[in-house]
Tab-separated table of C-alpha atoms in Angstrom:
chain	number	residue	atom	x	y	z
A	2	UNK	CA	0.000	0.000	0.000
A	3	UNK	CA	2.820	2.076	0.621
A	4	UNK	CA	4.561	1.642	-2.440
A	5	UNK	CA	0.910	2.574	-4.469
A	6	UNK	CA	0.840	5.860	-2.089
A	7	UNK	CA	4.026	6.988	-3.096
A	8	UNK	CA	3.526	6.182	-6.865
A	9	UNK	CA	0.154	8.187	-6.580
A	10	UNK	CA	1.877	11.249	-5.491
A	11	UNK	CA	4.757	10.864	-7.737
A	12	UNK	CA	1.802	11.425	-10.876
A	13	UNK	CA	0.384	14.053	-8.754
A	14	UNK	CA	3.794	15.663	-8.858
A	15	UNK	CA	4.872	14.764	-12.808
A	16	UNK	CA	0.898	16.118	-13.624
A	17	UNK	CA	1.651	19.584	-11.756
A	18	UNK	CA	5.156	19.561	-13.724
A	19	UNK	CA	3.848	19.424	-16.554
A	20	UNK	CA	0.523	21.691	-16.572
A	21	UNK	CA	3.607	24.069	-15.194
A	22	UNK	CA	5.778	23.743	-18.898
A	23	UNK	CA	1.948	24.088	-20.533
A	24	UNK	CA	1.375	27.235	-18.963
A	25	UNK	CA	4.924	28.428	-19.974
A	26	UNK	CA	4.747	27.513	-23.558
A	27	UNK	CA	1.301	28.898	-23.994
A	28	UNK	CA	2.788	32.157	-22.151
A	29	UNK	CA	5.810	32.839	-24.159
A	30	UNK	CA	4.167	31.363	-28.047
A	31	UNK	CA	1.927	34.337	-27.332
A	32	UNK	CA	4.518	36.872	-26.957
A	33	UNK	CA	5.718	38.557	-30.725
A	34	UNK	CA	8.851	36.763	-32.767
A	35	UNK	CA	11.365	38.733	-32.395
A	36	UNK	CA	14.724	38.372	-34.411
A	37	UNK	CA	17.071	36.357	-32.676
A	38	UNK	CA	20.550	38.734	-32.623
A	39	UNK	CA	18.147	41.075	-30.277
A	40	UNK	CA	17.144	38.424	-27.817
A	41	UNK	CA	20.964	36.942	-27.593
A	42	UNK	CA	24.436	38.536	-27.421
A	43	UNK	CA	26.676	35.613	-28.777
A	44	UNK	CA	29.550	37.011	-26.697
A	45	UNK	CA	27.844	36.208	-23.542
A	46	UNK	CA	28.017	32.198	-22.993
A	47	UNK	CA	26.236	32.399	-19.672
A	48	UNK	CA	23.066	34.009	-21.626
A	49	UNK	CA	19.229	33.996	-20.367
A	50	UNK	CA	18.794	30.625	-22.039
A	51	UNK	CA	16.206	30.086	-20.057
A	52	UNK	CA	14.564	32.718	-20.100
A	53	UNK	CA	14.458	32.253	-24.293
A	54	UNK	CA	13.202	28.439	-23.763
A	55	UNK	CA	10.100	28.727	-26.470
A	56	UNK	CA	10.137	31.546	-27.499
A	57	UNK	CA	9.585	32.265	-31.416
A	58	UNK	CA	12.726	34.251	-33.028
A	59	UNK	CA	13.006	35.286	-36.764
A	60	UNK	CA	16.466	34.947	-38.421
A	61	UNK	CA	17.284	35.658	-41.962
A	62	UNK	CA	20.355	33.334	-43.771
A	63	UNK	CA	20.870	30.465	-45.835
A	64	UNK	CA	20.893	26.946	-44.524
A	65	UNK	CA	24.412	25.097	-44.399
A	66	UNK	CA	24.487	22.696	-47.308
A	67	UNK	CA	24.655	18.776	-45.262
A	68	UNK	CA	23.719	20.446	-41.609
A	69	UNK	CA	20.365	19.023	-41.457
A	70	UNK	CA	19.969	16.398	-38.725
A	71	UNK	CA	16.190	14.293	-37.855
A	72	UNK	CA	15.748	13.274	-34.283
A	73	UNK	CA	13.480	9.954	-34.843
A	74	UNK	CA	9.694	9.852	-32.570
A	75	UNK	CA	6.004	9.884	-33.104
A	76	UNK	CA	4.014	12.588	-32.983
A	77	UNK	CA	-0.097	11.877	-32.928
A	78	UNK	CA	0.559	8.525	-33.227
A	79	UNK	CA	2.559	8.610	-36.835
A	80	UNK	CA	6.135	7.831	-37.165
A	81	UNK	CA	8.959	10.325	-38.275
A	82	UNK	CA	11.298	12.712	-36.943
A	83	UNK	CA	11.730	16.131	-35.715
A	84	UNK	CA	14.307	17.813	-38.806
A	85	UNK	CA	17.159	20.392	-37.499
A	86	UNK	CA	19.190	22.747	-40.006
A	87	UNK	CA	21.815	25.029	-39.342
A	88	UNK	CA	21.346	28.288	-40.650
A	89	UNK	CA	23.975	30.721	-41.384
A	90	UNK	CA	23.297	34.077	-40.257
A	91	UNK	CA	26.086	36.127	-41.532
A	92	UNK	CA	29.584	37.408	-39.834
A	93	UNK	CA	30.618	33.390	-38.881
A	94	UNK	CA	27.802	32.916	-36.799
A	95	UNK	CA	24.741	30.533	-37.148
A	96	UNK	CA	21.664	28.993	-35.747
A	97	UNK	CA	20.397	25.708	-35.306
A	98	UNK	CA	16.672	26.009	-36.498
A	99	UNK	CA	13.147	23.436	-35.819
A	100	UNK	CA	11.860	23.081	-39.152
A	101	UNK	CA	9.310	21.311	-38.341
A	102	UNK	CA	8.214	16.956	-37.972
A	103	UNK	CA	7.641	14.814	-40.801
A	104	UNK	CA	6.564	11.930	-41.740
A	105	UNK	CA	8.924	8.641	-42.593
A	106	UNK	CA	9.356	7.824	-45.529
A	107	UNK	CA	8.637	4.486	-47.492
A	108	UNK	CA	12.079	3.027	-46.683
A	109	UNK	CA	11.775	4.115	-42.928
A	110	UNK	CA	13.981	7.155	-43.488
A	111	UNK	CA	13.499	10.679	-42.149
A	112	UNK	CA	13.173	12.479	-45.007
Protein backbone atom coordinates (compact mmCIF):
# COMPACT_ATOMS: atom_id res chain seq x y z
CA UNK A 1 0.00 0.00 0.00
CA UNK A 2 2.82 2.08 0.62
CA UNK A 3 4.56 1.64 -2.44
CA UNK A 4 0.91 2.57 -4.47
CA UNK A 5 0.84 5.86 -2.09
CA UNK A 6 4.03 6.99 -3.10
CA UNK A 7 3.53 6.18 -6.86
CA UNK A 8 0.15 8.19 -6.58
CA UNK A 9 1.88 11.25 -5.49
CA UNK A 10 4.76 10.86 -7.74
CA UNK A 11 1.80 11.42 -10.88
CA UNK A 12 0.38 14.05 -8.75
CA UNK A 13 3.79 15.66 -8.86
CA UNK A 14 4.87 14.76 -12.81
CA UNK A 15 0.90 16.12 -13.62
CA UNK A 16 1.65 19.58 -11.76
CA UNK A 17 5.16 19.56 -13.72
CA UNK A 18 3.85 19.42 -16.55
CA UNK A 19 0.52 21.69 -16.57
CA UNK A 20 3.61 24.07 -15.19
CA UNK A 21 5.78 23.74 -18.90
CA UNK A 22 1.95 24.09 -20.53
CA UNK A 23 1.38 27.24 -18.96
CA UNK A 24 4.92 28.43 -19.97
CA UNK A 25 4.75 27.51 -23.56
CA UNK A 26 1.30 28.90 -23.99
CA UNK A 27 2.79 32.16 -22.15
CA UNK A 28 5.81 32.84 -24.16
CA UNK A 29 4.17 31.36 -28.05
CA UNK A 30 1.93 34.34 -27.33
CA UNK A 31 4.52 36.87 -26.96
CA UNK A 32 5.72 38.56 -30.73
CA UNK A 33 8.85 36.76 -32.77
CA UNK A 34 11.36 38.73 -32.39
CA UNK A 35 14.72 38.37 -34.41
CA UNK A 36 17.07 36.36 -32.68
CA UNK A 37 20.55 38.73 -32.62
CA UNK A 38 18.15 41.08 -30.28
CA UNK A 39 17.14 38.42 -27.82
CA UNK A 40 20.96 36.94 -27.59
CA UNK A 41 24.44 38.54 -27.42
CA UNK A 42 26.68 35.61 -28.78
CA UNK A 43 29.55 37.01 -26.70
CA UNK A 44 27.84 36.21 -23.54
CA UNK A 45 28.02 32.20 -22.99
CA UNK A 46 26.24 32.40 -19.67
CA UNK A 47 23.07 34.01 -21.63
CA UNK A 48 19.23 34.00 -20.37
CA UNK A 49 18.79 30.63 -22.04
CA UNK A 50 16.21 30.09 -20.06
CA UNK A 51 14.56 32.72 -20.10
CA UNK A 52 14.46 32.25 -24.29
CA UNK A 53 13.20 28.44 -23.76
CA UNK A 54 10.10 28.73 -26.47
CA UNK A 55 10.14 31.55 -27.50
CA UNK A 56 9.59 32.27 -31.42
CA UNK A 57 12.73 34.25 -33.03
CA UNK A 58 13.01 35.29 -36.76
CA UNK A 59 16.47 34.95 -38.42
CA UNK A 60 17.28 35.66 -41.96
CA UNK A 61 20.36 33.33 -43.77
CA UNK A 62 20.87 30.47 -45.84
CA UNK A 63 20.89 26.95 -44.52
CA UNK A 64 24.41 25.10 -44.40
CA UNK A 65 24.49 22.70 -47.31
CA UNK A 66 24.65 18.78 -45.26
CA UNK A 67 23.72 20.45 -41.61
CA UNK A 68 20.36 19.02 -41.46
CA UNK A 69 19.97 16.40 -38.72
CA UNK A 70 16.19 14.29 -37.85
CA UNK A 71 15.75 13.27 -34.28
CA UNK A 72 13.48 9.95 -34.84
CA UNK A 73 9.69 9.85 -32.57
CA UNK A 74 6.00 9.88 -33.10
CA UNK A 75 4.01 12.59 -32.98
CA UNK A 76 -0.10 11.88 -32.93
CA UNK A 77 0.56 8.53 -33.23
CA UNK A 78 2.56 8.61 -36.83
CA UNK A 79 6.13 7.83 -37.17
CA UNK A 80 8.96 10.32 -38.28
CA UNK A 81 11.30 12.71 -36.94
CA UNK A 82 11.73 16.13 -35.71
CA UNK A 83 14.31 17.81 -38.81
CA UNK A 84 17.16 20.39 -37.50
CA UNK A 85 19.19 22.75 -40.01
CA UNK A 86 21.81 25.03 -39.34
CA UNK A 87 21.35 28.29 -40.65
CA UNK A 88 23.97 30.72 -41.38
CA UNK A 89 23.30 34.08 -40.26
CA UNK A 90 26.09 36.13 -41.53
CA UNK A 91 29.58 37.41 -39.83
CA UNK A 92 30.62 33.39 -38.88
CA UNK A 93 27.80 32.92 -36.80
CA UNK A 94 24.74 30.53 -37.15
CA UNK A 95 21.66 28.99 -35.75
CA UNK A 96 20.40 25.71 -35.31
CA UNK A 97 16.67 26.01 -36.50
CA UNK A 98 13.15 23.44 -35.82
CA UNK A 99 11.86 23.08 -39.15
CA UNK A 100 9.31 21.31 -38.34
CA UNK A 101 8.21 16.96 -37.97
CA UNK A 102 7.64 14.81 -40.80
CA UNK A 103 6.56 11.93 -41.74
CA UNK A 104 8.92 8.64 -42.59
CA UNK A 105 9.36 7.82 -45.53
CA UNK A 106 8.64 4.49 -47.49
CA UNK A 107 12.08 3.03 -46.68
CA UNK A 108 11.78 4.11 -42.93
CA UNK A 109 13.98 7.15 -43.49
CA UNK A 110 13.50 10.68 -42.15
CA UNK A 111 13.17 12.48 -45.01
Amino acid sequence: MALLATLGVWQLQRLDERRARNDLFAERAAQPAEPVDALIDVDDPEGPVDELRFRTVTATGTYADGATTAVRTTQDGASGGWVFSTLATGDGESVVVLRGFTALADDGSVP
